[in-house]
Amino acid sequence: MRSVGIGLIGSGFMGRAHALAFRMVGGVFALPVTPELELLADINEQVAAEAASALGFKRSTGDWQTLVSDPQVDIVAIATPNALHKPMALSAIAQGKAVYCEKPLAATLAEAGEMLQAAEAAGVTTLVGFNYLQNPMIALAREIVHSGEIGEVISFRGIHAEDYMADAAKPYDWRCEPGGGVLEDLGSHILSLARYLGGDISSVCGRLRTVHKWRPVGLGASELREVTVDDQADCLLDFANGASGSFSTSWVACGRKMQLAFELVGSKGALDYTQERFNELKLYAANQPKGREGFKLITAGPDHPNYGPFCPAPGHQIGFNDLKVIEVKALLEAVAGLGEPYPDFREAWEIQRVVEAVRRSSTAGQWIRIEDV
Amino acid sequence: MRSVGIGLIGSGFMGRAHALAFRMVGGVFALPVTPELELLADINEQVAAEAASALGFKRSTGDWQTLVSDPQVDIVAIATPNALHKPMALSAIAQGKAVYCEKPLAATLAEAGEMLQAAEAAGVTTLVGFNYLQNPMIALAREIVHSGEIGEVISFRGIHAEDYMADAAKPYDWRCEPGGGVLEDLGSHILSLARYLGGDISSVCGRLRTVHKWRPVGLGASELREVTVDDQADCLLDFANGASGSFSTSWVACGRKMQLAFELVGSKGALDYTQERFNELKLYAANQPKGREGFKLITAGPDHPNYGPFCPAPGHQIGFNDLKVIEVKALLEAVAGLGEPYPDFREAWEIQRVVEAVRRSSTAGQWIRIEDV
Amino acid sequence: MRSVGIGLIGSGFMGRAHALAFRMVGGVFALPVTPELELLADINEQVAAEAASALGFKRSTGDWQTLVSDPQVDIVAIATPNALHKPMALSAIAQGKAVYCEKPLAATLAEAGEMLQAAEAAGVTTLVGFNYLQNPMIALAREIVHSGEIGEVISFRGIHAEDYMADAAKPYDWRCEPGGGVLEDLGSHILSLARYLGGDISSVCGRLRTVHKWRPVGLGASELREVTVDDQADCLLDFANGASGSFSTSWVACGRKMQLAFELVGSKGALDYTQERFNELKLYAANQPKGREGFKLITAGPDHPNYGPFCPAPGHQIGFNDLKVIEVKALLEAVAGLGEPYPDFREAWEIQRVVEAVRRSSTAGQWIRIEDV
Amino acid sequence: MRSVGIGLIGSGFMGRAHALAFRMVGGVFALPVTPELELLADINEQVAAEAASALGFKRSTGDWQTLVSDPQVDIVAIATPNALHKPMALSAIAQGKAVYCEKPLAATLAEAGEMLQAAEAAGVTTLVGFNYLQNPMIALAREIVHSGEIGEVISFRGIHAEDYMADAAKPYDWRCEPGGGVLEDLGSHILSLARYLGGDISSVCGRLRTVHKWRPVGLGASELREVTVDDQADCLLDFANGASGSFSTSWVACGRKMQLAFELVGSKGALDYTQERFNELKLYAANQPKGREGFKLITAGPDHPNYGPFCPAPGHQIGFNDLKVIEVKALLEAVAGLGEPYPDFREAWEIQRVVEAVRRSSTAGQWIRIEDV
């Protein structure tokens, strides 16, 4: 079987998740190609060497351009700060390599657009790491929505809230740099779900807000630095198909660790989901017998897409890292010519376009049509 | 002990709930006055007589003006269609009687304003039936918020969704008449909670929507009638104290029977509540020990306001009708000169002003300041 | 309409619940007779007079025998300590009156047997206050089980745990007197459910345990008194129809306020219930479509027995006191010749026989057949 | 770093889970040794070769004795039918190799005893695959219990119920062979938890039951074969430290996919857990402020043992296969001389002894002391 060389740039939180996924995927799924953990790049030789050793990569480098140009590297996986996505992706694309990039696609919509154009012109395979979309229960949700099982989509109400910036004493960090903010960091996840289930968004009306306007420059420091990025955002949504809804996002939501949740109402039923219990999906079907109406709690099992290869028994549950395994499986299949991974650069650009629209809407204090962005 | 005569106008869903509450309240609470179920009015003599007999009123009448003028009637309870609230309330106020009116206060903000002015000029006791505010768990939520136990309020995300109009085949009825709509019917409840917990709302940006634009004129009828009122609304909120948030409301939300719910985030904690399980409140406190952080599920018991008189043991639960009992207890105390019932006409008018602002905002497609309404 | 005079003995926790129920029931249900709150008896004239005034009884007495003999009293409601049930009930039965007795029926099985014999010989109407059986969701559960909707009953796993005796510093009180104990106090509730849903129990193997063997004689007292009654019990069950199961009961279960819960497994489905959320019932039906299997959460509504008269809308929820209202409605109907109330003295005796069997089984350290008790 | 050769016997459900765990563990944890997927044995050469290829083992064999004797194999992982555990383990022990065996340890207690003696005599490292014990939330539960945070253990109420044998039409299979049964298959899991949290069990009183006494010999076959093993068991428990409790187990529990759950009551608090949501633990602490009492829902995060290496962020959740990764990490550390893995052969034998006691108790219809087994 053909080997496919993986080059990973970055070995932090998400880089590590990439590595674990590539390491695991061949054992879980019957793949058309064999991924080889070929080369790992990080900020310098030493960091890269240690990470390569820990994660099982054959070689390492302190220079990402070396990685991109390496003849053994077929797929370039980018798990670096957002601002670096563009040069890395463009370089990989220029060399005809598949690109697997963490979300958001780029620091700005314009950069994301450049990346999209280059990728489509080159015809390379792309995939962006909105890993929550890979969940078997989300695949089930999409199947239920798209089959018409719950009728036409009427409304979508979503949220992605966590609390890692809730403490006002938490120092200013890279997340506070202009271009960042919770809308980009978490809001893009709930928007990816809104589009995946509800289709194109046509217009938005959002309001961003910085809750903690000053943060210490370091832990316990008395000196403060001004924060300009959003801690919280709320937004109204119109979908192209006539559905409507809203979403909220926050990284100052005390007590929330992974509240990526939605309620989707259809004309003949409804779905209720939270990533806090992501091996479950609640389904309501209209026209149940009288006195027997209710939301049904469906537990992930081998009858749902991509669950069975992890475990033949239902209810045993997959974990966060397993979502990434499903993600890279689609990537490797695509590289072998089987299917298209989702979401690709185009979809990631569409998501980013909505993010940009929400931002502009907040600044303007009015509704913005997506097609005008 | 002094008797207080109750005159009830209307014996439908809510009228019946009023009657049951007045019947029960003296057994549950130690009251400063004794309510007498004096007189019940309905659309004609026969309906009124039957209802009076069933509910335990001494006398009945087919003419509400007779009721309002009856010398034995001290409190006029109004549980009629919204359009009738104003003349009934004005008449009762003119005769110096206390008025207990179902929500919304009136069919329009202007009418509500007239009622408010008359009541304040006359100095009569007023109470409006936003009964969900009377819940011991909501009293607890307010206590937690107002005491600063969870810091300053940062955000409020609310919803009131049910599904009694979800079926597109459900005929056009009084709810579809212009002036109605879900924003008025259910949205006002979640707004009453938003204000109760978060304080004054300063501006809104809403979007109303009619999902089922045509409904049959009768059950199974092929003739259709156009619906112009809102089936669903979503809205962004700014609070005067700097908090922000959103709410949604829908009567076409398949599967939902009583989703009156909110998540309130504070700077030092959070609350999570749904009327679907209204004897419970979830509380998160910041600064819990590491590894022991989590939302706590508090169950209603005698340590919470107004629960104990129903049952000395925690966890036994009160029901919907009991909320109404708490409501009339406050009313009877106020009539006896003890305290002010909440929400009175002023608060109900404030809620209705926000409703009106949301409506105008939707029409205008932009943010509206409450003070401009 | 014929009046039926109510005489209530005892005005503590449960006596008060009786009074509220009789006060409310006529407003909620269309009854064939009118209950009159005729006479209230308590330990002395003063206590009785105050309670009668608070609860709305016409007259009061410090002598229960006066009450039982009163010609205006048709139904004698007994809400006194268990040891007093027998003389009161026998006296009422002797005078041909209906008896509404709190559970357990008596302090011992022998006493309960005397009461049963007397009642059946006299042919009077009897009802015992296992009020949790009156819940619309329990009626639904029974309907589902008895209709064969989930096949044959295979197993029943129940519990009734609360924590009102969890604190070892809680003084010795009447609950600690020989003849009491949690098996009698709470265990009888879960056994009443086991029989209501699973039918006759054929044999048991139980183990009682006193967790806190010494308690202070008073609050903060250093003197201790030995406790001999059970704080906790666990028991295996065999049902006559071949089903099997178990139950546990405890009043030292830290954190539990109303954990009266069961899981009933049938050959074609299952039920899952807890009194902690008693307006809900979870139902699993076998043979659901693949990938759509799950427990359904059914919310109480007017499609379920006895809910509608409280509220025409689903999801609004009834409370603990409302269960008592349903209970007395059945009693009043029976007194008017319509139907048989459940559970009557016979059923209460059957429950007590199982309680006694569990106790003997624990002492003997072996299985006991119910028919041998 | 020293390499440790893994030899895996069996590549079915659990064998595959072993393989994935060994494949993943080095990427997740910083290990003192490097596991090499050296050799895989299965029922014949072809099956073994295919599995080795799919799972990433270097070599394969159709003969398990070859594997055990292979000089590159340091750890023998046994994931075969229970009856084969003994010869394989004894052979590995005889050659001084570490043994990692699936649960239950053996088909009979006597066989388990032989294995235990051999292992202890040889001083080899052993580990048995009760993987649910490896869960960070179970480690947290143990920490809470052992630290005295919730006082002394008073009671333990456990269950492990699933429904993979619920359908009476499901054919007779290896699970129905004498020596098997749900008590062994699932009951051993809840007993492993009972011991892990509550300590030694001193006596039991159980009742096993075959619910479906005849099953078709094949799918849709009309010929039936008698089943003698247990489909369901219920049992009372006494713990050596004075605590008491019960457990139930069933593989015919319609609707249950992974109901491995317990409620543990302590003198100063309580725990509530279900494997259905195994990234959560509910904790109740006595002596909370009045009106603020409640169970707290703790979500797994890096503050809990072994979670962080999977993901630095709380609430992201680990999956079933990750439990196995934690399990093999302990094994590899032990092989390197760091710590003792849990549960080893001794603990697995203790669990099996309780299983055997429950079985004997059921046959005898009476309580059995564990020390008498």
mmCIF file of C-alpha atoms in Angstrom, chain D residues 95-299:
data_model
loop_
_atom_site.group_PDB
_atom_site.id
_atom_site.type_symbol
_atom_site.label_atom_id
_atom_site.label_comp_id
_atom_site.label_asym_id
_atom_site.label_seq_id
_atom_site.Cartn_x
_atom_site.Cartn_y
_atom_site.Cartn_z
ATOM 1 C CA GLN D 95 9.123 -17.701 30.811
ATOM 2 C CA GLY D 96 9.252 -14.731 33.166
ATOM 3 C CA LYS D 97 7.180 -12.436 31.055
ATOM 4 C CA ALA D 98 4.771 -9.765 32.145
ATOM 5 C CA VAL D 99 1.141 -10.712 31.558
ATOM 6 C CA TYR D 100 -1.635 -8.351 30.588
ATOM 7 C CA CYS D 101 -4.856 -10.343 30.615
ATOM 8 C CA GLU D 102 -8.422 -9.444 29.750
ATOM 9 C CA LYS D 103 -11.056 -9.874 32.427
ATOM 10 C CA PRO D 104 -12.307 -12.139 33.869
ATOM 11 C CA LEU D 105 -9.000 -13.599 34.885
ATOM 12 C CA ALA D 106 -10.130 -17.175 34.144
ATOM 13 C CA ALA D 107 -13.155 -19.335 33.521
ATOM 14 C CA THR D 108 -13.201 -20.585 37.089
ATOM 15 C CA LEU D 109 -11.965 -19.372 40.426
ATOM 16 C CA ALA D 110 -9.710 -22.415 40.722
ATOM 17 C CA GLU D 111 -7.989 -21.586 37.441
ATOM 18 C CA ALA D 112 -7.654 -17.972 38.496
ATOM 19 C CA GLY D 113 -6.049 -19.176 41.698
ATOM 20 C CA GLU D 114 -3.475 -21.200 39.808
ATOM 21 C CA MET D 115 -2.625 -18.211 37.682
ATOM 22 C CA LEU D 116 -2.279 -16.002 40.732
ATOM 23 C CA GLN D 117 0.005 -18.432 42.513
ATOM 24 C CA ALA D 118 2.217 -18.867 39.487
ATOM 25 C CA ALA D 119 2.499 -15.143 38.912
ATOM 26 C CA GLU D 120 3.326 -14.343 42.508
ATOM 27 C CA ALA D 121 5.808 -17.166 42.710
ATOM 28 C CA ALA D 122 7.534 -15.947 39.560
ATOM 29 C CA GLY D 123 7.299 -12.303 40.578
ATOM 30 C CA VAL D 124 6.207 -11.143 37.144
ATOM 31 C CA THR D 125 4.192 -8.005 36.534
ATOM 32 C CA THR D 126 0.508 -8.642 35.919
ATOM 33 C CA LEU D 127 -2.416 -6.473 34.943
ATOM 34 C CA VAL D 128 -6.026 -7.381 34.241
ATOM 35 C CA GLY D 129 -8.205 -5.353 31.876
ATOM 36 C CA PHE D 130 -10.882 -3.873 34.120
ATOM 37 C CA ASN D 131 -10.427 -0.745 32.083
ATOM 38 C CA TYR D 132 -13.278 1.270 33.617
ATOM 39 C CA LEU D 133 -11.150 1.583 36.755
ATOM 40 C CA GLN D 134 -8.635 3.630 34.765
ATOM 41 C CA ASN D 135 -11.054 6.508 34.195
ATOM 42 C CA PRO D 136 -9.834 9.844 35.624
ATOM 43 C CA MET D 137 -13.273 10.358 37.170
ATOM 44 C CA ILE D 138 -13.018 7.008 38.945
ATOM 45 C CA ALA D 139 -9.563 7.966 40.158
ATOM 46 C CA LEU D 140 -11.155 11.145 41.440
ATOM 47 C CA ALA D 141 -13.928 9.160 43.124
ATOM 48 C CA ARG D 142 -11.343 7.020 44.866
ATOM 49 C CA GLU D 143 -9.376 10.062 45.952
ATOM 50 C CA ILE D 144 -12.537 11.599 47.396
ATOM 51 C CA VAL D 145 -13.467 8.412 49.240
ATOM 52 C CA HIS D 146 -9.994 7.586 50.532
ATOM 53 C CA SER D 147 -9.192 11.101 51.694
ATOM 54 C CA GLY D 148 -12.259 11.087 53.913
ATOM 55 C CA GLU D 149 -13.694 14.016 51.988
ATOM 56 C CA ILE D 150 -17.172 12.492 52.224
ATOM 57 C CA GLY D 151 -16.614 10.732 55.522
ATOM 58 C CA GLU D 152 -16.911 7.005 56.004
ATOM 59 C CA VAL D 153 -18.531 4.868 53.344
ATOM 60 C CA ILE D 154 -22.050 3.912 54.413
ATOM 61 C CA SER D 155 -23.506 2.319 51.321
ATOM 62 C CA PHE D 156 -22.771 1.383 47.737
ATOM 63 C CA ARG D 157 -25.518 0.711 45.191
ATOM 64 C CA GLY D 158 -24.252 -0.421 41.840
ATOM 65 C CA ILE D 159 -25.405 -1.735 38.506
ATOM 66 C CA HIS D 160 -24.006 -2.852 35.201
ATOM 67 C CA ALA D 161 -26.763 -3.342 32.686
ATOM 68 C CA GLU D 162 -26.684 -3.557 28.911
ATOM 69 C CA ASP D 163 -29.060 -5.009 26.357
ATOM 70 C CA TYR D 164 -27.001 -7.021 23.887
ATOM 71 C CA MET D 165 -28.838 -10.220 24.872
ATOM 72 C CA ALA D 166 -32.252 -8.622 25.402
ATOM 73 C CA ASP D 167 -33.768 -9.959 22.224
ATOM 74 C CA ALA D 168 -35.092 -13.476 22.924
ATOM 75 C CA ALA D 169 -34.567 -14.247 19.238
ATOM 76 C CA LYS D 170 -30.847 -13.650 19.548
ATOM 77 C CA PRO D 171 -29.191 -17.015 18.901
ATOM 78 C CA TYR D 172 -27.349 -19.095 21.448
ATOM 79 C CA ASP D 173 -23.670 -18.131 21.263
ATOM 80 C CA TRP D 174 -20.437 -18.461 23.204
ATOM 81 C CA ARG D 175 -21.799 -16.178 25.901
ATOM 82 C CA CYS D 176 -24.395 -18.856 26.680
ATOM 83 C CA GLU D 177 -21.827 -21.572 27.300
ATOM 84 C CA PRO D 178 -21.657 -22.901 30.853
ATOM 85 C CA GLY D 179 -19.130 -20.891 32.865
ATOM 86 C CA GLY D 180 -20.251 -17.650 31.275
ATOM 87 C CA GLY D 181 -23.201 -15.449 32.095
ATOM 88 C CA VAL D 182 -23.757 -11.805 32.814
ATOM 89 C CA LEU D 183 -22.442 -11.980 36.352
ATOM 90 C CA GLU D 184 -19.042 -12.911 34.995
ATOM 91 C CA ASP D 185 -19.213 -10.667 31.944
ATOM 92 C CA LEU D 186 -20.639 -7.446 33.360
ATOM 93 C CA GLY D 187 -21.142 -8.094 37.047
ATOM 94 C CA SER D 188 -17.404 -8.369 37.524
ATOM 95 C CA HIS D 189 -17.061 -4.739 36.365
ATOM 96 C CA ILE D 190 -19.393 -3.337 38.982
ATOM 97 C CA LEU D 191 -17.783 -5.570 41.603
ATOM 98 C CA SER D 192 -14.368 -4.237 40.632
ATOM 99 C CA LEU D 193 -15.708 -0.739 41.274
ATOM 100 C CA ALA D 194 -17.337 -1.784 44.547
ATOM 101 C CA ARG D 195 -14.001 -3.066 45.816
ATOM 102 C CA TYR D 196 -11.994 -0.172 44.399
ATOM 103 C CA LEU D 197 -14.139 2.344 46.237
ATOM 104 C CA GLY D 198 -15.616 0.421 49.159
ATOM 105 C CA GLY D 199 -12.838 -2.036 49.994
ATOM 106 C CA ASP D 200 -13.145 -5.715 50.799
ATOM 107 C CA ILE D 201 -16.519 -7.388 50.555
ATOM 108 C CA SER D 202 -17.182 -9.720 53.458
ATOM 109 C CA SER D 203 -20.385 -11.505 52.469
ATOM 110 C CA VAL D 204 -22.971 -11.631 49.731
ATOM 111 C CA CYS D 205 -26.472 -12.845 49.098
ATOM 112 C CA GLY D 206 -27.274 -13.131 45.421
ATOM 113 C CA ARG D 207 -29.905 -14.448 43.084
ATOM 114 C CA LEU D 208 -29.037 -15.315 39.485
ATOM 115 C CA ARG D 209 -31.698 -15.789 36.875
ATOM 116 C CA THR D 210 -31.940 -17.007 33.312
ATOM 117 C CA VAL D 211 -34.589 -14.859 31.690
ATOM 118 C CA HIS D 212 -34.567 -16.335 28.188
ATOM 119 C CA LYS D 213 -34.299 -20.055 28.871
ATOM 120 C CA TRP D 214 -34.249 -21.154 25.248
ATOM 121 C CA ARG D 215 -32.572 -19.489 22.315
ATOM 122 C CA PRO D 216 -32.515 -20.418 18.626
ATOM 123 C CA VAL D 217 -29.422 -22.324 17.559
ATOM 124 C CA GLY D 218 -28.869 -19.787 14.793
ATOM 125 C CA LEU D 219 -30.362 -16.595 13.426
ATOM 126 C CA GLY D 220 -33.989 -17.305 12.608
ATOM 127 C CA ALA D 221 -33.646 -21.001 13.391
ATOM 128 C CA SER D 222 -36.686 -22.800 14.735
ATOM 129 C CA GLU D 223 -34.551 -25.262 16.665
ATOM 130 C CA LEU D 224 -33.917 -24.071 20.188
ATOM 131 C CA ARG D 225 -31.137 -24.733 22.636
ATOM 132 C CA GLU D 226 -31.405 -24.480 26.379
ATOM 133 C CA VAL D 227 -29.542 -21.691 28.123
ATOM 134 C CA THR D 228 -28.313 -22.281 31.652
ATOM 135 C CA VAL D 229 -26.218 -19.214 32.319
ATOM 136 C CA ASP D 230 -27.529 -16.118 34.075
ATOM 137 C CA ASP D 231 -29.068 -13.207 32.148
ATOM 138 C CA GLN D 232 -29.520 -11.171 35.253
ATOM 139 C CA ALA D 233 -28.335 -11.104 38.836
ATOM 140 C CA ASP D 234 -29.151 -9.103 41.932
ATOM 141 C CA CYS D 235 -27.110 -9.260 45.086
ATOM 142 C CA LEU D 236 -26.826 -7.812 48.576
ATOM 143 C CA LEU D 237 -23.343 -6.873 49.755
ATOM 144 C CA ASP D 238 -21.656 -6.481 53.102
ATOM 145 C CA PHE D 239 -18.299 -4.747 53.213
ATOM 146 C CA ALA D 240 -15.565 -5.519 55.687
ATOM 147 C CA ASN D 241 -15.522 -1.948 56.943
ATOM 148 C CA GLY D 242 -19.182 -2.065 57.899
ATOM 149 C CA ALA D 243 -20.662 -0.500 54.795
ATOM 150 C CA SER D 244 -23.452 -2.320 53.021
ATOM 151 C CA GLY D 245 -25.102 -2.235 49.663
ATOM 152 C CA SER D 246 -26.242 -4.089 46.630
ATOM 153 C CA PHE D 247 -25.629 -4.514 42.953
ATOM 154 C CA SER D 248 -27.554 -5.656 39.917
ATOM 155 C CA THR D 249 -26.366 -6.773 36.541
ATOM 156 C CA SER D 250 -28.176 -7.673 33.353
ATOM 157 C CA TRP D 251 -27.510 -8.147 29.665
ATOM 158 C CA VAL D 252 -31.220 -8.177 28.889
ATOM 159 C CA ALA D 253 -31.875 -4.601 30.076
ATOM 160 C CA CYS D 254 -33.716 -3.153 27.101
ATOM 161 C CA GLY D 255 -32.372 0.251 26.132
ATOM 162 C CA ARG D 256 -29.220 0.212 28.217
ATOM 163 C CA LYS D 257 -25.949 0.367 26.322
ATOM 164 C CA MET D 258 -23.501 1.102 29.134
ATOM 165 C CA GLN D 259 -25.258 1.493 32.434
ATOM 166 C CA LEU D 260 -22.290 0.855 34.691
ATOM 167 C CA ALA D 261 -23.332 3.086 37.521
ATOM 168 C CA PHE D 262 -23.122 3.528 41.232
ATOM 169 C CA GLU D 263 -24.310 5.693 44.067
ATOM 170 C CA LEU D 264 -21.939 5.761 46.990
ATOM 171 C CA VAL D 265 -23.147 7.331 50.222
ATOM 172 C CA GLY D 266 -20.713 8.510 52.828
ATOM 173 C CA SER D 267 -21.310 9.939 56.269
ATOM 174 C CA LYS D 268 -20.417 13.425 54.997
ATOM 175 C CA GLY D 269 -21.368 13.339 51.354
ATOM 176 C CA ALA D 270 -22.117 11.186 48.365
ATOM 177 C CA LEU D 271 -21.025 10.288 44.849
ATOM 178 C CA ASP D 272 -23.207 9.520 41.850
ATOM 179 C CA TYR D 273 -21.700 8.143 38.668
ATOM 180 C CA THR D 274 -22.606 6.443 35.428
ATOM 181 C CA GLN D 275 -20.309 5.182 32.712
ATOM 182 C CA GLU D 276 -22.952 6.461 30.270
ATOM 183 C CA ARG D 277 -21.375 9.874 30.898
ATOM 184 C CA PHE D 278 -17.992 8.832 32.140
ATOM 185 C CA ASN D 279 -16.354 12.221 31.859
ATOM 186 C CA GLU D 280 -18.602 13.405 34.675
ATOM 187 C CA LEU D 281 -18.846 12.757 38.398
ATOM 188 C CA LYS D 282 -21.522 14.076 40.723
ATOM 189 C CA LEU D 283 -20.379 14.990 44.213
ATOM 190 C CA TYR D 284 -22.457 15.998 47.202
ATOM 191 C CA ALA D 285 -20.759 17.464 50.223
ATOM 192 C CA ALA D 286 -22.589 17.658 53.528
ATOM 193 C CA ASN D 287 -22.554 20.942 55.455
ATOM 194 C CA GLN D 288 -23.038 23.236 52.516
ATOM 195 C CA PRO D 289 -24.672 26.589 53.307
ATOM 196 C CA LYS D 290 -28.440 26.486 53.774
ATOM 197 C CA GLY D 291 -30.338 26.984 50.561
ATOM 198 C CA ARG D 292 -27.237 26.206 48.511
ATOM 199 C CA GLU D 293 -27.125 22.438 48.952
ATOM 200 C CA GLY D 294 -26.869 20.252 45.902
ATOM 201 C CA PHE D 295 -24.946 17.690 43.926
ATOM 202 C CA LYS D 296 -22.131 19.255 41.936
ATOM 203 C CA LEU D 297 -21.460 18.062 38.409
ATOM 204 C CA ILE D 298 -17.698 17.773 37.961
ATOM 205 C CA THR D 299 -16.405 17.559 34.401
#
